[in-house]
Each structure stands twice: as C-alpha cells, then as structure tokens.
Short mmCIF file of N, CA, C and O and ligand atoms in Angstrom, two decimals:
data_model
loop_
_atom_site.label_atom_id
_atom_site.label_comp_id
_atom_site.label_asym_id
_atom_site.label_seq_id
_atom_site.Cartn_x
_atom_site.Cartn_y
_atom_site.Cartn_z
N UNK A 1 0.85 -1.20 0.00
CA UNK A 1 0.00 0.00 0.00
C UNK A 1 0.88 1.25 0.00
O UNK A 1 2.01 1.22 0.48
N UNK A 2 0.39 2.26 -0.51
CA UNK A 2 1.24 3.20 -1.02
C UNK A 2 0.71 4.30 0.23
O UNK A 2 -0.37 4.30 0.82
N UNK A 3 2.09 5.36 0.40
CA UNK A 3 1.98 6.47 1.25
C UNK A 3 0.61 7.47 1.12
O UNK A 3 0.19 7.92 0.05
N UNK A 4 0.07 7.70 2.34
CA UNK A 4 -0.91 8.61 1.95
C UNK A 4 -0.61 9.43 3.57
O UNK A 4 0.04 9.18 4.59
N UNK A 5 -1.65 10.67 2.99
CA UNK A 5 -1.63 11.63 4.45
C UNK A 5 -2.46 12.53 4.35
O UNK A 5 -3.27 12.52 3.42
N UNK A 6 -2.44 13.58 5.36
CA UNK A 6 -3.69 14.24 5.19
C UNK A 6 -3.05 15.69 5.98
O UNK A 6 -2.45 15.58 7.05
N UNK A 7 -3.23 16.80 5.43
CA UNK A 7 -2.67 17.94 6.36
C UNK A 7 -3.59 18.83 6.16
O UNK A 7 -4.30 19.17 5.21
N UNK A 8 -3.34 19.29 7.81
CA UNK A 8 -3.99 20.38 8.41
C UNK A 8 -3.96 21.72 7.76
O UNK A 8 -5.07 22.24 7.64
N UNK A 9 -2.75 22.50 7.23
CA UNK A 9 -2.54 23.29 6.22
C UNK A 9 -3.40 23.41 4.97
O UNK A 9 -3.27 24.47 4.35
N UNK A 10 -4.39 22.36 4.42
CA UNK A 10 -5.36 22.51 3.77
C UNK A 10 -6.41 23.09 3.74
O UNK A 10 -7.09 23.56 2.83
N UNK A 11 -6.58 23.00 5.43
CA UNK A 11 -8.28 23.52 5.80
C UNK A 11 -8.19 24.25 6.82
O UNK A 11 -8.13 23.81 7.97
N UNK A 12 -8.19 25.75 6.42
CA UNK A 12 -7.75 26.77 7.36
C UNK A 12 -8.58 26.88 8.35
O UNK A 12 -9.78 26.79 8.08
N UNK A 13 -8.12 27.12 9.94
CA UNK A 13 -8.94 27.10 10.75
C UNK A 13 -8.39 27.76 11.93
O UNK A 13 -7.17 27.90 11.95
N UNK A 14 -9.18 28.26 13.04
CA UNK A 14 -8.76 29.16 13.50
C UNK A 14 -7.96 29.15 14.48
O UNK A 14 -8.04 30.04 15.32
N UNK A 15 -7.07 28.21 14.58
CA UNK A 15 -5.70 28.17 15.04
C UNK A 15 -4.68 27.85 14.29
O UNK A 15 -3.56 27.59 14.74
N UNK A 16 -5.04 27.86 12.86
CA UNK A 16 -3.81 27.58 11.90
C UNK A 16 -2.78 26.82 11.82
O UNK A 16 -1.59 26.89 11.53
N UNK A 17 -3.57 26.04 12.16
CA UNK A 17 -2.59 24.55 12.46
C UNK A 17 -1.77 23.99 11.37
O UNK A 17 -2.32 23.79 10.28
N UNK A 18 -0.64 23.75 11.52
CA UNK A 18 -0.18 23.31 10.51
C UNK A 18 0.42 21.82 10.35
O UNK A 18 1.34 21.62 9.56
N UNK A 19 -0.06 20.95 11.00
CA UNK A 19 0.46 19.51 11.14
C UNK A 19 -0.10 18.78 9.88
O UNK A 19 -1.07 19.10 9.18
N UNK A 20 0.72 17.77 9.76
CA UNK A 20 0.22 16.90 8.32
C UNK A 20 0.65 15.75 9.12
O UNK A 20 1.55 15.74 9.96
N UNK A 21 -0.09 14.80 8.77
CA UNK A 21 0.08 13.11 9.38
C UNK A 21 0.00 12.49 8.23
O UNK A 21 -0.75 12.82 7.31
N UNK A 22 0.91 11.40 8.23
CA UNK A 22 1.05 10.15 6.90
C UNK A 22 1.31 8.99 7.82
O UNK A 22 1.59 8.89 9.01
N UNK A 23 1.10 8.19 6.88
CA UNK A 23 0.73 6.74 7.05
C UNK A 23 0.74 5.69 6.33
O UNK A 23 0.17 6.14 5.33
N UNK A 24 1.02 4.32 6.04
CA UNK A 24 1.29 3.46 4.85
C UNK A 24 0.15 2.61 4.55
O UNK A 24 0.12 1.71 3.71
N UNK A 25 -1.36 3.22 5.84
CA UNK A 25 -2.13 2.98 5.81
C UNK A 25 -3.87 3.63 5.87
O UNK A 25 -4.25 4.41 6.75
N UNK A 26 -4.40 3.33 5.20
CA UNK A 26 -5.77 4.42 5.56
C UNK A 26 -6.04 4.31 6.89
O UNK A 26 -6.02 5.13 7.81
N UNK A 27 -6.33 3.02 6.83
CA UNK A 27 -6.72 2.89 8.88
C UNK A 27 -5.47 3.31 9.66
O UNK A 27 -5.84 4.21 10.42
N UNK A 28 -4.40 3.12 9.79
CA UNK A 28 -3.66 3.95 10.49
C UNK A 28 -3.89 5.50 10.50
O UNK A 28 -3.84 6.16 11.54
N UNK A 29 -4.09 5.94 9.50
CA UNK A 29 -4.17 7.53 8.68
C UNK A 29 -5.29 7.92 9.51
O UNK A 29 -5.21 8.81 10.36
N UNK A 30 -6.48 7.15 9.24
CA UNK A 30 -7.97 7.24 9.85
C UNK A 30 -7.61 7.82 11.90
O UNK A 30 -7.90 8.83 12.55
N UNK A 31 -6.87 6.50 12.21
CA UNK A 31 -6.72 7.17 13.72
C UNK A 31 -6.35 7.99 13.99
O UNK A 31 -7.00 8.84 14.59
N UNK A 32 -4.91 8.15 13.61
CA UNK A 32 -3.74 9.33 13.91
C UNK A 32 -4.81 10.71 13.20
O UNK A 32 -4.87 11.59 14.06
N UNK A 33 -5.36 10.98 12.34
CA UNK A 33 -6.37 12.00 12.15
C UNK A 33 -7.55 12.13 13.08
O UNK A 33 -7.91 13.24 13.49
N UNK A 34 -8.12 11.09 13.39
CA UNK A 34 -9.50 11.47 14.58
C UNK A 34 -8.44 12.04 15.75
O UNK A 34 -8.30 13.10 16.37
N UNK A 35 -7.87 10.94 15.71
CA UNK A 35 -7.07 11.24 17.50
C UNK A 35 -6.57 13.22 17.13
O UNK A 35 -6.73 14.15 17.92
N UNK A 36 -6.24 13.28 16.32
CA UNK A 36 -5.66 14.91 16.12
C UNK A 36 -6.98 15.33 16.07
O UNK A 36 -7.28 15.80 17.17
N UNK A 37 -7.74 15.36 15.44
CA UNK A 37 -9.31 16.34 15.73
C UNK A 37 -9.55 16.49 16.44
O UNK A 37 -9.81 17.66 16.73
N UNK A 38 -9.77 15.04 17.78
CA UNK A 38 -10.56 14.99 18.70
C UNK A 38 -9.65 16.19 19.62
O UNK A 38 -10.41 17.07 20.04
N UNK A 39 -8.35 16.39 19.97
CA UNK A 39 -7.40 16.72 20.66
C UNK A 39 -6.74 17.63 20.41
O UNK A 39 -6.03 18.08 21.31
N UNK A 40 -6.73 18.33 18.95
CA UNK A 40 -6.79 19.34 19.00
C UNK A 40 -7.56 20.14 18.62
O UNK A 40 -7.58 21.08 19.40
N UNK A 41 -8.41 20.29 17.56
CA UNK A 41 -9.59 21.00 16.96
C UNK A 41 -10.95 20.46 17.77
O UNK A 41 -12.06 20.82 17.39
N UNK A 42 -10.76 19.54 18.96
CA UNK A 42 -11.98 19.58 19.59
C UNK A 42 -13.07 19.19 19.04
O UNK A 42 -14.18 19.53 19.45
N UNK A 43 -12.82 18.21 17.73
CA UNK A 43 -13.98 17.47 17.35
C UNK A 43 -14.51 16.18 18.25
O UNK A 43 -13.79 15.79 19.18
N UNK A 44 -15.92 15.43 17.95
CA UNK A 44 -16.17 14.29 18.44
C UNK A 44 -16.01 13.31 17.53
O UNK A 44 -16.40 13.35 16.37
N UNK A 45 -15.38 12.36 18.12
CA UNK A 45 -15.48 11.21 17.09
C UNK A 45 -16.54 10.04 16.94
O UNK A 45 -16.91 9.08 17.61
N UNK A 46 -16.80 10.57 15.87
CA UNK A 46 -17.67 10.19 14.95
C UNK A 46 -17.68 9.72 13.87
O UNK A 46 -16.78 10.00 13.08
N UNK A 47 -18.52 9.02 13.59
CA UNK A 47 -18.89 8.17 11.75
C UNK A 47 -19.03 9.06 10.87
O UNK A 47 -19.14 8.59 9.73
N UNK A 48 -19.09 10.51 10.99
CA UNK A 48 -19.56 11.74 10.06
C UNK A 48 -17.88 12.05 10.01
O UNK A 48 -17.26 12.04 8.94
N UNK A 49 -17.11 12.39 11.57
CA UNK A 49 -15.95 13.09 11.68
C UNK A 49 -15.51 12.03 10.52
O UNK A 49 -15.52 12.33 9.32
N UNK A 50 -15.21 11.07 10.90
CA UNK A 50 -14.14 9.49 10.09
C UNK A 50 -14.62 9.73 8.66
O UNK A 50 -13.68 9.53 7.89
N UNK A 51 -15.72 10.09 8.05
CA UNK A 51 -16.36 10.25 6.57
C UNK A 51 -15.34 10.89 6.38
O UNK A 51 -14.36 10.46 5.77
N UNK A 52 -15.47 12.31 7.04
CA UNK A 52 -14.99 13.74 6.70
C UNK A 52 -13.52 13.61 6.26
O UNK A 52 -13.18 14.05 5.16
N UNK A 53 -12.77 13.11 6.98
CA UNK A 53 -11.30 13.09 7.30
C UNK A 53 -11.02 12.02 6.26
O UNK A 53 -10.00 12.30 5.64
N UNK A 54 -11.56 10.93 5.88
CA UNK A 54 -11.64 9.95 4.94
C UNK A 54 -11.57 10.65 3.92
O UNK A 54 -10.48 10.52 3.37
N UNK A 55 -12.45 11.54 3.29
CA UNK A 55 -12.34 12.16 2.19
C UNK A 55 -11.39 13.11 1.68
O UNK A 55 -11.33 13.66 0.58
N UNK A 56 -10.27 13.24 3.25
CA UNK A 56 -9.21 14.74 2.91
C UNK A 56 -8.13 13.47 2.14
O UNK A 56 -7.29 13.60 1.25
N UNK A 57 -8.47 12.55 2.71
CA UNK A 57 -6.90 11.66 2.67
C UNK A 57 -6.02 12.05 1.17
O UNK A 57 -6.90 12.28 0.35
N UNK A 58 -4.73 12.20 0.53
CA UNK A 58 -4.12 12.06 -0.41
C UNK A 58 -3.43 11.07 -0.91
O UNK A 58 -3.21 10.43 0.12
N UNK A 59 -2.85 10.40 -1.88
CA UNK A 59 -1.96 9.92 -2.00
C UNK A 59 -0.42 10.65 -1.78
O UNK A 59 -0.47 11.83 -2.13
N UNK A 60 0.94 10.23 -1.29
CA UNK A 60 1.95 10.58 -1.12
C UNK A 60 2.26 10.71 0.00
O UNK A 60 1.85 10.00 0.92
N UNK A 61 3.12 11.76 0.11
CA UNK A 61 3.61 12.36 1.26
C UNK A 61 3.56 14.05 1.18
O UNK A 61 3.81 14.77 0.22
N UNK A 62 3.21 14.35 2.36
CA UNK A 62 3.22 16.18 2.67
C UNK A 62 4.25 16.69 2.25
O UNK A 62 5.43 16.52 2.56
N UNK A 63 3.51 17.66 1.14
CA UNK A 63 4.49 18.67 0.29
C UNK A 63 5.17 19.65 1.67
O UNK A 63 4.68 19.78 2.79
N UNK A 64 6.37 20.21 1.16
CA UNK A 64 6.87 21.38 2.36
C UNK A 64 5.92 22.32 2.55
O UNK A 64 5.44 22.66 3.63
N UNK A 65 5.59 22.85 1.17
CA UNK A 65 4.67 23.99 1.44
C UNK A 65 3.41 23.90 0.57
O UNK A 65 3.37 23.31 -0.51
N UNK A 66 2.31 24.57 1.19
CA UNK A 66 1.19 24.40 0.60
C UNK A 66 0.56 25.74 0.37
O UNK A 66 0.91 26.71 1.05
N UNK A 67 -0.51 25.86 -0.72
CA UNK A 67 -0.84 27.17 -0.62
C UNK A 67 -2.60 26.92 -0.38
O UNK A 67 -3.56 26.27 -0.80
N UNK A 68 -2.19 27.94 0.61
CA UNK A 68 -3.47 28.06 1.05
C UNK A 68 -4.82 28.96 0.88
O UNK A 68 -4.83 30.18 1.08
N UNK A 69 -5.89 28.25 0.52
CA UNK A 69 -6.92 29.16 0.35
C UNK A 69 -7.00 30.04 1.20
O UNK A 69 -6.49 29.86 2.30
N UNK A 70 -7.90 31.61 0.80
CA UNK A 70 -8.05 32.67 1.85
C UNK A 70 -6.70 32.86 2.88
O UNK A 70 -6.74 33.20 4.06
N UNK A 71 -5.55 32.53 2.10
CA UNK A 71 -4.17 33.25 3.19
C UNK A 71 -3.60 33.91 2.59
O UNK A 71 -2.53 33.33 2.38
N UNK A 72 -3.62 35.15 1.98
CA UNK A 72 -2.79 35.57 0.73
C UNK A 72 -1.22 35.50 1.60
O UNK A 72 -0.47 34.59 1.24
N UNK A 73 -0.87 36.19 2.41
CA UNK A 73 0.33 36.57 3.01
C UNK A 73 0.32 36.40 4.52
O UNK A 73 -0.26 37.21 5.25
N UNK A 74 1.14 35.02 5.10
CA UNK A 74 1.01 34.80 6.89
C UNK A 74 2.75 34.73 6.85
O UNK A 74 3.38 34.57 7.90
ZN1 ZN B 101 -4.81 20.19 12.77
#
C-alpha cells in the first residue's frame, strides 16, 4: 500500500494549524487524524468526523509547502 496523508494546512482554521500526518495505511491515517481532531480541533469522534477526514486523505507524502486558500500573506 502506497503512502498517503492528510494535512492540516489545507483547511484553514482558527488556530492555523499546521500539522500533516502520513501513514502506509488508511486505517492507520484514519486514527492518527480522529485522535488529532478529537485533541486538537476539539472534534467528536464520529462516523460523520471518520467520513470527513476519509475524504481529505491524499496519496503521497506532505508537500513542504502548501498554498493556502483565503491566506494571501502569513
Ligand atoms: Zn490540525
């Protein structure tokens, strides 16, 4: 199974988090992402949250830099 991940830097929010998590697995990917919602963005985990986060997933690994919607200049 090939590298995948999912970063925070995508989906601006109001602590501007910038962590990205990878994994060689979706279900690994799947936890290490709830467990970061639940703990830091203060989501519940949930079958909606796990959809949600399911759908950010990428193939690869986290680029250095990303550009971000609605940030012209941070
Ligand atoms: Zn985050």
């Amino acid at each position: 199974m090939s590298r995948q991940y999912i970063d925070c830097r995508e989906f601006p929010s109001a602590m501007n988090c910038s962590v990205a998590l990878s994994a060689d697995s979706d279900k690994e990917l799947l936890e290490a992402a709830v467990q970061h919602a639940v703990a830091v963005h203060g989501h519940n985990d949930s079958p909606e949250l796990r959809k949600q986060l399911a759908s950010m997933f990428k193939q690869g690994t986290p680029p250095l830099a990303v550009a971000q919607a609605g940030m012209a200049s941070a």
